[in-house]
Amino acid sequence: MAERAQAEKVAELTRVTRHYKMGTNVVRALDEFSFSFAKGEYWSIMGSSGSGKSTLLNILGCIDRPSSGSYRVRGQEVSTLDDDELSNLRSRDIGFVFQSYNLIPQLNVLENILVPLFYQDDPPPDGEERATKLAERVGLGSRLEHRPMELSGGQQQRVAIARALVNDPAIVLADEATGNLDSKTALEILDLFDELHAEGKTILLVTHERTVGQRAERTLRLRDGKIDEVLENRTGVKA
Amino acid sequence: MKGTFGRTVRLGVHSLLLHKLRSVLTTLGVTFGVSSVIAMLAIGEGAAKKAQDQIRQLGSQNVIMRSVKPPDDVVSGRETTRISSYGLTDSDFLRASTTFPGVKRAIPVRQLQQEVRLGMRALNPRVLATVPQYIQVTGRPLSEGRFLSDEDERRVSNVCVLGYEVARFLSPFESTVGQEIKIGPDYFTCVGVLLPRVPLGSDQPQPGADVTGELFLPLETGRKWFGDVQVKIRSGSRDMEEVQLHEVIVEVESPDNVLLVASAARHMLASQHKQKDYEVVVPLELMRQAEETARTWTIVLGAIAGISLLVGGIGIMNVMLATVTERTREIGIRRALGAKKRHITTQFLVECVILSVGGGILGVGLGLLIPLYVEKNYDLPAIIKATDPLLAFGISALIGIVFGLYPAWRAANMDPVEALRHE
């Protein structure tokens, strides 16, 4: 773990608490949670339902804010940002991959990949070129004009991964990214994550499947909004 | 940011095309609203103009006194021969021209019941015996030849001037000027023809007349040949009427005095006549009434058009609210990928405006057709001002914005986490 301390911390949570009011009860989804993810790491985040992993994912993805505590992305404090600044941060620094792909049905493959850039204040001039390259990178270079409905689940998830990479984000957040896929396609997607990891991307994979979780470099296991255990998955690192 | 708006519009069109029927049905409300606004403006404008033209022809500085057959003079079914005597008299005319304040001149007019004939063609127009100044007071333009002259009057000449319709009826292809027109038993030389005029509401065809035209004779000539007694032959009865003057047109010096002269005329006639065998027509009053009527109509039609636009707007709002709910997940995805609230607001507002402006364009098209149809089939003039379609267009865009704001606001203020979880 020594070299981890040296690496740049892309996502750093300090004593993050997130509580919800459920009627008169207060539910602490995250409780004084402190952890940091370094650049280029590949983590899986696991835990039973109610362990707080979805809340952690929402906070990491900047679509939710901590009730208290500090969260920094690439050194920038998130908890004090207003809605617009938070949106900006998402369009620049976050890449989302969802369980149900969540492509926009009206848009074709290329347009779907371009969506995050569309919302940037100052989009890069080479956006289309970049999106085309990413589509080729995930093996869909010949289907740029297709609509999501015309693609298989695995292909849709590849488009979603390309979309998550188009803004060159600090972290790629994958929420049960293989949950809707058959096992063969799921393995292909996991292979793709391995490749991206090898290219130096920071990937956080939320899952409840042990086999999937073990593909990551390391696993962070949550329980009751706190860290349960941290595992090194030797098997997850390809030789 | 270049091209962002264009992309938003294109995206909006895409989204709307996903539900073509729904989109088209949604626009219909605005379509009908806008078309009724345009049609309303065009027909209202046309009706007002028509009324004003008619009245202007009577002369806004004129006060017209007319003889009216008293209503108690009912003709019995039996064969009768009698003379009824009523209407304006020469002394009324004298009083009007000499004693009223601010009168420029007064024109006496007699109307005769005579058949007019040229060769094989005959008709019963309004045969008017009057003085040369008639043409100045009424402002009727000449088509060819000349109007009656003082010379005609003095020499009691057998000349006549034809209204356009009469001239065309008697001689469709060649000029009637110089021809001998037979009026009753005698021949009159045609010296001029007038231009056609806007038909008046008071131009009911005379009994037995086929054309609503006019023919003019010198006043004295008329009196000499036809006298004061007119004979009307109807089935079962022979009516004789003695009327000295049928109409006196009083021209007032200044428009400010028109109402004063009108009231003087009413007083004078009321004191001189035992029965109500006259009427006083004041074109200026009529014009004011017509304007008042036109304004009332515009308000009524405008309210109807406004209501249909309101209903159209509510229709759009309703559909957009449903769309926002339906696309909650899409909103969540876009927010997660970095869309700001204003991006979402713009996206839905643009869709609303596309719907309403689309409806507006259809409405302008339809709204231009309705006046055409009405004009053709109902003899109502319609005037479309170039600004009307622009106005309607602006209104429809405004409706899109006003009724789109709330749905767009709802969409933008969804919690991204909740929206993403939406099934």
XYZ file of C-alpha atoms in Angstrom:
662
model
C 0.000 0.000 0.000
C 3.014 2.232 0.214
C 3.009 3.283 -3.419
C -0.719 4.203 -3.128
C 0.151 7.069 -0.815
C 2.456 8.458 -3.478
C -0.125 8.424 -6.295
C -2.391 11.394 -7.051
C -5.675 11.105 -5.202
C -8.465 11.604 -7.727
C -11.313 11.055 -5.256
C -10.880 11.723 -1.590
C -13.622 11.374 1.012
C -13.060 12.639 4.535
C -15.552 11.796 7.320
C -18.427 11.811 4.827
C -21.840 11.312 6.366
C -25.037 11.079 4.364
C -28.263 10.615 6.217
C -31.841 10.419 5.010
C -34.977 11.160 6.935
C -37.415 8.274 6.677
C -40.468 9.534 8.526
C -39.213 10.169 12.029
C -36.167 7.903 11.650
C -32.840 9.128 10.409
C -31.034 6.590 8.278
C -27.262 6.967 8.064
C -26.416 5.588 4.653
C -22.815 6.682 5.066
C -21.383 7.220 8.514
C -18.119 9.151 9.000
C -16.802 7.512 5.872
C -13.201 8.290 4.942
C -11.375 6.824 1.987
C -9.467 7.853 -1.100
C -9.041 6.474 -4.595
C -5.813 7.105 -6.464
C -5.246 7.684 -10.141
C -5.119 4.567 -12.270
C -6.644 2.276 -9.673
C -9.331 -0.307 -10.392
C -11.594 -0.905 -7.424
C -14.721 -2.887 -6.936
C -17.119 -1.665 -4.301
C -19.189 -4.399 -2.733
C -21.680 -4.859 0.035
C -25.150 -6.137 0.664
C -28.101 -3.907 -0.130
C -28.445 -1.161 2.454
C -24.711 -1.171 3.039
C -24.459 2.323 1.570
C -22.757 1.457 -1.703
C -25.395 3.190 -3.862
C -25.145 6.316 -1.703
C -21.368 6.210 -1.986
C -21.678 5.877 -5.756
C -24.077 8.854 -5.962
C -21.707 11.000 -3.910
C -18.678 9.872 -5.875
C -20.597 10.682 -9.071
C -21.508 14.144 -7.748
C -25.234 13.633 -8.252
C -25.671 13.679 -4.487
C -23.892 15.697 -1.815
C -22.660 14.640 1.617
C -24.715 15.797 4.597
C -21.392 16.533 6.273
C -17.749 15.876 5.634
C -15.560 16.632 2.680
C -15.317 15.131 -0.791
C -12.634 16.226 -3.220
C -12.366 15.336 -6.906
C -8.937 16.032 -8.403
C -8.353 18.189 -5.342
C -11.535 20.253 -5.761
C -13.956 20.363 -2.840
C -17.408 19.194 -3.963
C -19.621 19.672 -0.905
C -19.695 23.473 -1.268
C -20.491 23.582 -4.999
C -23.841 24.787 -6.254
C -25.961 22.863 -8.742
C -24.401 24.369 -11.879
C -20.827 23.873 -10.666
C -21.680 20.313 -9.715
C -23.059 19.730 -13.220
C -19.879 21.179 -14.667
C -17.820 18.841 -12.545
C -19.845 15.848 -13.750
C -19.466 16.776 -17.380
C -15.684 17.135 -16.994
C -14.576 14.626 -14.373
C -17.120 11.834 -14.063
C -17.892 8.953 -16.383
C -21.014 6.955 -15.607
C -21.766 3.400 -16.728
C -25.187 2.178 -15.598
C -26.692 -1.246 -15.175
C -29.416 -0.597 -17.766
C -27.066 1.215 -20.211
C -29.223 4.371 -20.104
C -28.586 5.478 -23.628
C -30.873 8.194 -24.984
C -33.223 6.503 -27.461
C -33.659 9.502 -29.788
C -29.903 9.744 -30.412
C -27.654 7.523 -32.509
C -24.445 5.903 -31.239
C -22.174 8.831 -32.063
C -24.583 11.407 -30.588
C -24.972 9.337 -27.429
C -21.219 9.226 -26.952
C -21.078 12.999 -27.423
C -23.688 13.871 -24.777
C -21.229 14.680 -21.913
C -19.266 17.028 -24.179
C -22.499 18.689 -25.265
C -23.020 19.910 -21.724
C -19.493 21.200 -21.159
C -19.094 24.963 -20.987
C -16.120 24.801 -23.275
C -16.311 21.589 -25.301
C -13.139 20.355 -27.002
C -13.070 21.076 -30.749
C -12.116 17.491 -31.587
C -15.163 15.977 -29.830
C -16.547 14.069 -32.797
C -13.157 12.719 -33.697
C -12.641 11.596 -30.129
C -16.094 9.985 -30.001
C -15.488 8.165 -33.279
C -12.182 6.820 -31.986
C -13.812 5.642 -28.779
C -16.583 3.931 -30.732
C -13.886 2.094 -32.675
C -12.064 1.385 -29.430
C -15.144 -0.441 -28.048
C -15.719 -2.203 -31.357
C -18.660 -0.190 -32.699
C -16.883 1.892 -35.327
C -19.248 0.614 -38.030
C -22.447 1.423 -36.144
C -22.161 5.138 -35.476
C -25.492 5.896 -37.107
C -27.445 3.182 -35.317
C -30.019 3.906 -32.644
C -29.771 2.138 -29.267
C -32.862 0.053 -30.092
C -30.958 -1.527 -32.973
C -28.115 -2.756 -30.755
C -27.742 -5.749 -28.450
C -27.339 -5.267 -24.702
C -23.591 -5.813 -24.846
C -23.242 -3.334 -27.687
C -25.336 -0.756 -25.833
C -23.127 -1.140 -22.789
C -20.058 -0.604 -24.981
C -21.596 2.625 -26.239
C -22.219 3.616 -22.625
C -18.575 2.910 -21.770
C -17.407 4.985 -24.731
C -19.702 7.757 -23.504
C -18.191 7.489 -20.022
C -14.720 7.949 -21.476
C -15.348 10.766 -23.948
C -14.709 13.560 -21.442
C -11.507 11.869 -20.195
C -12.908 11.734 -16.645
C -11.037 11.515 -13.350
C -13.069 8.439 -12.443
C -15.239 5.978 -14.317
C -18.136 4.865 -12.132
C -19.705 1.574 -13.175
C -22.903 0.682 -11.354
C -23.625 -3.035 -11.762
C -22.402 -2.607 -15.321
C -22.719 -6.311 -16.070
C -25.947 -6.895 -14.159
C -28.220 -6.989 -17.207
C -25.894 -9.027 -19.424
C -25.511 -12.732 -19.999
C -22.339 -14.230 -18.573
C -20.432 -14.349 -21.860
C -21.172 -10.714 -22.702
C -20.477 -9.762 -19.075
C -16.998 -11.267 -19.406
C -16.383 -9.271 -22.572
C -17.328 -6.069 -20.775
C -15.071 -6.983 -17.841
C -12.248 -7.628 -20.307
C -12.856 -4.165 -21.668
C -12.555 -2.716 -18.156
C -9.281 -4.612 -17.711
C -7.962 -3.071 -20.902
C -9.035 0.397 -19.802
C -7.356 -0.187 -16.462
C -4.216 -1.206 -18.258
C -4.422 2.096 -20.169
C -4.335 3.903 -16.845
C -8.014 4.751 -16.295
C -9.376 4.993 -12.778
C -12.330 2.634 -12.492
C -14.737 2.115 -9.608
C -17.021 -0.851 -10.166
C -20.018 -1.218 -7.885
C -21.323 -4.779 -7.804
C -22.799 -7.377 -5.548
C -21.396 -10.324 -7.499
C -18.272 -11.756 -5.937
C -16.901 -13.052 -9.248
C -17.251 -9.651 -10.813
C -15.808 -7.883 -7.800
C -12.752 -10.096 -7.869
C -11.875 -8.952 -11.384
C -10.857 -5.587 -9.932
C -7.441 -4.861 -8.542
C -8.827 -4.270 -5.082
C -12.190 -4.587 -3.393
C -13.732 -2.210 -0.903
C -16.442 -3.900 1.129
C -19.039 -1.796 2.931
C -21.335 -2.563 5.814
C -23.779 -0.183 7.502
C -22.255 2.847 5.858
C -18.747 2.048 7.025
C -15.757 0.254 5.602
C -16.018 -3.422 6.345
C -12.811 -4.627 4.743
C -10.319 -3.829 1.996
C -9.093 -6.727 -0.136
C -6.271 -7.069 -2.644
C -7.420 -9.326 -5.488
C -4.248 -10.832 -6.898
C -6.382 -12.778 -9.334
C -7.850 -9.608 -10.712
C -4.524 -8.332 -11.989
C -3.662 -9.804 -15.318
C -0.131 -10.929 -15.747
C -21.251 27.047 -27.645
C -21.541 27.404 -31.408
C -24.299 25.238 -32.825
C -25.557 24.252 -29.382
C -28.921 25.855 -29.954
C -29.237 24.295 -33.383
C -28.513 20.930 -31.838
C -31.095 21.509 -29.125
C -33.700 22.340 -31.763
C -32.794 19.259 -33.777
C -33.007 17.132 -30.660
C -36.425 18.622 -29.892
C -37.672 17.789 -33.374
C -36.333 14.240 -32.983
C -38.105 13.809 -29.660
C -41.372 15.147 -31.044
C -41.155 12.887 -34.084
C -41.030 9.879 -31.755
C -44.728 10.587 -31.115
C -45.941 12.048 -34.384
C -49.671 11.721 -33.845
C -49.492 13.089 -30.347
C -47.414 16.047 -31.491
C -49.764 16.884 -34.347
C -52.845 16.621 -32.163
C -51.191 18.846 -29.596
C -50.527 21.556 -32.134
C -54.149 21.594 -33.315
C -55.314 23.733 -30.426
C -52.842 26.455 -31.308
C -53.584 25.994 -35.006
C -57.249 26.775 -34.536
C -56.521 29.563 -32.115
C -54.108 31.294 -34.430
C -56.278 30.794 -37.494
C -59.266 32.277 -35.715
C -57.168 35.276 -34.653
C -56.134 35.914 -38.236
C -59.576 35.301 -39.696
C -61.125 37.471 -37.010
C -58.768 40.351 -37.702
C -59.214 40.083 -41.465
C -62.995 39.868 -41.439
C -63.364 42.520 -38.762
C -61.124 44.873 -40.677
C -62.986 44.178 -43.901
C -66.411 44.708 -42.358
C -65.341 47.975 -40.773
C -63.888 49.204 -44.037
C -66.989 48.267 -46.001
C -69.243 50.093 -43.594
C -67.044 53.145 -43.649
C -66.843 53.175 -47.441
C -70.613 53.044 -47.724
C -71.066 55.811 -45.269
C -68.331 57.951 -46.712
C -70.185 57.780 -50.011
C -73.152 59.402 -48.389
C -70.775 62.162 -47.358
C -69.575 62.640 -43.836
C -70.400 66.357 -43.998
C -73.923 65.753 -45.233
C -77.266 65.563 -43.490
C -79.836 63.725 -45.562
C -83.572 64.256 -45.183
C -85.747 61.639 -46.852
C -89.419 61.183 -47.492
C -90.876 58.067 -45.969
C -94.292 56.733 -46.737
C -96.196 56.768 -43.451
C -96.874 53.256 -42.155
C -100.627 53.715 -41.619
C -101.172 54.012 -45.369
C -102.115 50.387 -45.808
C -103.358 49.354 -49.205
C -106.556 47.370 -49.041
C -107.094 44.327 -51.181
C -109.890 45.975 -53.118
C -109.510 47.841 -56.338
C -108.898 51.407 -55.297
C -107.777 54.591 -56.808
C -106.521 57.196 -54.432
C -103.877 59.765 -53.979
C -101.710 59.746 -50.908
C -99.766 62.869 -50.267
C -96.735 62.842 -47.983
C -93.033 63.634 -47.666
C -90.728 66.585 -47.888
C -91.969 69.732 -49.479
C -90.371 72.495 -51.471
C -90.736 74.742 -48.439
C -88.771 72.234 -46.339
C -86.024 72.522 -48.904
C -86.156 76.317 -48.819
C -85.988 76.396 -45.051
C -83.074 73.987 -45.014
C -81.075 75.979 -47.534
C -81.774 79.419 -46.121
C -82.405 79.244 -42.399
C -80.062 76.503 -41.090
C -76.764 77.762 -39.665
C -73.521 76.700 -41.301
C -75.121 75.129 -44.377
C -73.050 75.308 -47.531
C -75.807 74.208 -49.857
C -78.852 71.982 -50.031
C -79.695 69.687 -52.914
C -83.277 68.678 -53.705
C -83.852 65.254 -55.199
C -87.026 63.811 -56.668
C -87.448 60.168 -57.455
C -89.663 59.115 -60.346
C -91.263 55.820 -61.235
C -90.520 55.473 -64.912
C -89.430 52.769 -67.237
C -86.130 53.429 -68.963
C -85.607 51.971 -72.393
C -82.996 51.874 -75.132
C -83.948 49.816 -78.123
C -85.104 46.420 -76.896
C -83.718 46.793 -73.412
C -85.773 48.247 -70.608
C -85.462 48.517 -66.837
C -86.770 50.408 -63.820
C -83.884 52.174 -62.130
C -84.038 54.930 -59.552
C -84.833 57.891 -61.745
C -83.606 60.935 -59.863
C -84.404 64.513 -60.785
C -81.906 66.841 -59.185
C -79.682 69.882 -59.596
C -76.133 70.017 -61.043
C -74.529 70.469 -57.606
C -75.592 66.928 -56.692
C -72.335 65.567 -58.040
C -70.207 67.902 -55.921
C -72.100 67.143 -52.738
C -72.023 63.388 -53.145
C -68.533 63.288 -54.685
C -69.588 60.743 -57.327
C -66.944 60.451 -60.068
C -67.820 60.622 -63.767
C -66.855 57.828 -66.115
C -67.447 59.765 -69.349
C -69.269 62.820 -70.654
C -70.498 65.383 -68.162
C -73.014 65.719 -65.372
C -76.126 67.909 -65.532
C -75.352 71.607 -65.977
C -76.952 74.890 -64.937
C -77.689 75.403 -68.593
C -79.758 72.171 -68.682
C -81.611 73.341 -65.621
C -82.362 76.754 -67.057
C -83.460 75.495 -70.426
C -85.308 72.519 -68.919
C -83.529 70.350 -71.470
C -84.300 66.718 -72.147
C -80.941 65.332 -71.038
C -79.988 62.556 -68.659
C -76.920 61.107 -66.967
C -76.776 57.345 -66.401
C -75.383 55.408 -63.494
C -72.756 52.884 -64.557
C -74.979 49.840 -64.014
C -77.836 51.332 -66.000
C -75.552 52.316 -68.870
C -74.054 48.822 -69.023
C -77.487 47.235 -68.915
C -78.900 49.364 -71.696
C -75.838 49.152 -73.889
C -73.359 46.507 -72.795
C -70.782 47.092 -75.495
C -70.849 50.701 -76.619
C -71.034 54.094 -75.008
C -74.486 55.486 -74.283
C -73.305 59.092 -74.434
C -75.160 60.897 -77.218
C -77.832 58.234 -77.503
C -81.497 58.917 -77.037
C -82.827 57.168 -73.947
C -86.558 56.706 -73.598
C -87.799 57.580 -70.116
C -91.500 57.006 -69.711
C -93.053 58.381 -72.890
C -90.264 60.765 -73.912
C -86.757 60.744 -75.256
C -83.771 62.180 -73.401
C -80.218 62.667 -74.663
C -77.624 60.913 -72.574
C -74.811 63.371 -71.778
C -72.715 61.391 -69.281
C -72.146 58.189 -67.336
C -71.052 57.885 -63.704
C -68.533 55.412 -62.291
C -69.910 52.502 -60.253
C -70.065 52.897 -56.507
C -69.973 50.625 -53.499
C -73.473 49.131 -53.121
C -75.375 50.697 -50.260
C -77.589 48.945 -47.774
C -80.406 51.311 -48.770
C -80.216 50.194 -52.403
C -83.117 47.789 -52.198
C -84.430 47.307 -55.701
C -87.512 49.419 -56.340
C -90.687 47.439 -56.871
C -90.421 46.097 -60.389
C -86.827 47.218 -60.851
C -84.338 44.672 -62.076
C -81.163 46.667 -61.652
C -80.127 48.732 -58.675
C -78.953 51.579 -60.837
C -79.626 55.256 -61.123
C -80.490 57.767 -63.783
C -80.327 61.541 -63.336
C -82.474 64.286 -64.920
C -82.532 68.022 -64.360
C -84.946 68.803 -61.534
C -87.136 71.104 -63.573
C -87.225 68.706 -66.502
C -88.503 66.009 -64.201
C -91.196 68.281 -62.824
C -92.231 69.420 -66.254
C -92.649 65.969 -67.741
C -93.732 63.900 -64.823
C -95.302 66.282 -62.271
C -95.614 65.579 -58.588
C -97.982 62.664 -58.774
C -96.626 59.207 -59.354
C -98.733 56.238 -60.270
C -97.809 52.810 -58.992
C -99.751 49.978 -60.486
C -99.896 46.868 -58.369
C -102.060 43.813 -58.695
C -105.527 44.861 -57.663
C -104.794 48.487 -56.976
C -103.552 51.676 -58.472
C -101.636 53.864 -56.069
C -101.080 57.471 -56.664
C -98.547 59.267 -54.610
C -97.942 62.926 -54.404
C -94.473 63.710 -53.171
C -92.817 67.035 -53.814
C -89.269 66.040 -52.897
C -87.930 62.622 -52.054
C -84.631 63.684 -50.621
C -82.853 66.839 -49.552
C -79.126 66.556 -49.116
C -77.759 69.295 -46.890
C -74.040 69.903 -47.077
C -72.610 71.485 -43.940
C -69.679 73.917 -44.016
C -67.622 72.273 -41.295
C -67.716 68.753 -39.841
C -68.122 70.249 -36.353
C -71.568 71.576 -37.267
C -72.973 68.367 -38.732
C -74.731 67.270 -35.563
C -76.042 70.780 -34.971
C -77.575 70.928 -38.439
C -78.974 67.417 -38.000
C -80.804 68.451 -34.858
C -82.026 71.641 -36.534
C -83.384 69.537 -39.405
C -85.173 67.198 -37.021
C -86.739 70.075 -35.155
C -87.823 71.841 -38.294
C -89.382 68.722 -39.807
C -91.063 67.784 -36.552
C -92.771 71.181 -36.377
C -93.784 71.247 -40.055
C -95.095 67.718 -40.531
C -98.197 66.300 -38.898
C -97.136 62.724 -39.451
C -93.743 61.070 -39.460
C -93.382 60.994 -43.218
C -89.668 61.778 -43.221
C -86.382 60.582 -41.802
C -83.095 62.305 -41.156
C -79.976 60.317 -41.964
C -76.662 61.558 -40.635
C -73.756 59.629 -42.202
C -71.433 60.877 -39.468
C -73.641 59.272 -36.826
C -73.840 56.116 -38.876
C -70.078 56.047 -39.180
C -69.704 56.335 -35.415
C -72.248 53.576 -34.936
C -70.460 51.396 -37.472
C -67.173 51.945 -35.685
C -68.808 51.092 -32.390
C -70.305 47.919 -33.861
C -67.001 46.944 -35.416
C -65.264 47.449 -32.085
C -67.815 45.287 -30.285
C -67.374 42.560 -32.858
C -63.615 42.719 -32.600
C -63.848 42.334 -28.832
C -66.232 39.368 -29.061
C -64.244 37.609 -31.778
C -60.995 38.449 -30.028
C -62.269 36.887 -26.823
C -63.231 33.719 -28.683
C -59.855 33.578 -30.387
C -58.163 34.235 -27.066
C -60.045 31.391 -25.423
C -59.112 28.956 -28.163
C -55.477 30.015 -27.858
C -55.691 29.509 -24.107
C -57.146 26.050 -24.602
C -54.410 25.307 -27.126
C -51.782 26.413 -24.654
C -53.244 24.282 -21.897
C -53.231 21.330 -24.311
C -49.535 21.833 -24.938
C -48.837 22.156 -21.235
C -50.761 18.996 -20.493
C -48.892 16.967 -23.088
C -45.552 18.398 -22.001
C -46.221 17.486 -18.373
C -46.975 13.938 -19.466
C -43.833 13.939 -21.602
C -41.714 15.154 -18.705
C -42.972 12.332 -16.501
C -42.460 9.840 -19.295
C -38.904 11.026 -19.836
C -37.910 11.317 -16.183
C -35.199 8.744 -16.710
C -33.777 10.572 -19.706
C -33.663 13.711 -17.582
C -31.795 11.779 -14.870
C -29.289 10.439 -17.403
C -28.662 13.869 -18.869
C -28.237 15.396 -15.432
C -25.798 12.631 -14.440
C -23.811 13.251 -17.613
C -23.418 16.923 -16.732
C -26.544 18.728 -17.952
C -27.276 21.843 -15.937
C -30.820 22.767 -14.952
C -30.922 25.373 -17.674
C -29.984 22.760 -20.288
C -33.011 20.694 -19.290
C -35.229 23.790 -19.147
C -34.097 24.860 -22.608
C -34.616 21.391 -24.032
C -38.254 21.183 -22.940
C -39.007 24.827 -23.672
C -37.655 24.396 -27.175
C -39.945 21.420 -27.670
C -42.935 23.449 -26.489
C -42.052 26.334 -28.756
C -41.588 23.986 -31.707
C -45.055 22.560 -31.025
C -46.721 25.927 -30.645
C -44.895 27.623 -33.503
C -45.587 24.597 -35.697
C -49.232 24.965 -34.773
C -48.909 28.688 -35.392
C -47.599 28.170 -38.917
C -50.434 25.778 -39.726
C -52.787 28.291 -38.152
C -51.511 31.141 -40.303
C -52.086 28.995 -43.384
C -55.590 28.079 -42.317
C -56.234 31.615 -41.109
C -55.410 32.979 -44.555
C -57.743 30.483 -46.218
C -60.791 31.240 -44.055
C -61.090 34.921 -45.086
C -60.653 33.903 -48.728
C -63.479 31.412 -48.389
C -65.719 33.853 -46.548
C -65.006 36.591 -49.057
C -65.916 34.335 -51.937
C -69.043 32.768 -50.507
C -70.572 35.316 -48.192
C -69.852 38.643 -49.888
C -67.931 39.931 -46.892
C -64.719 41.722 -47.719
C -61.679 40.566 -45.741
C -58.531 42.589 -45.350
C -55.378 40.807 -44.262
C -52.726 43.126 -42.959
C -49.133 42.009 -43.424
C -48.610 42.301 -39.690
C -51.400 39.848 -38.823
C -49.473 36.635 -39.583
C -46.469 38.049 -37.727
C -48.682 38.872 -34.774
C -50.190 35.395 -34.786
C -46.740 33.879 -35.077
C -45.514 35.910 -32.128
C -48.553 34.909 -30.108
C -47.971 31.228 -30.766
C -44.299 31.442 -29.800
C -45.326 33.249 -26.636
C -47.857 30.535 -25.850
C -45.145 27.905 -26.201
C -42.947 29.755 -23.753
C -45.664 30.597 -21.244
C -47.223 27.153 -21.161
C -43.873 25.377 -21.465
C -42.255 27.130 -18.530
C -43.903 25.072 -15.825
C -43.281 21.629 -17.384
C -39.701 22.647 -18.182
C -39.213 23.923 -14.661
C -40.531 20.655 -13.265
C -38.178 18.689 -15.472
C -35.160 20.770 -14.520
C -35.807 20.554 -10.798
C -36.040 16.806 -10.547
C -33.558 15.218 -8.206
C -31.036 13.427 -10.469
C -30.797 10.464 -8.105
C -34.573 10.011 -8.030
C -34.855 10.571 -11.758
C -32.249 7.910 -12.490
C -34.071 5.444 -10.290
C -37.373 6.150 -12.131
C -38.367 3.024 -13.972
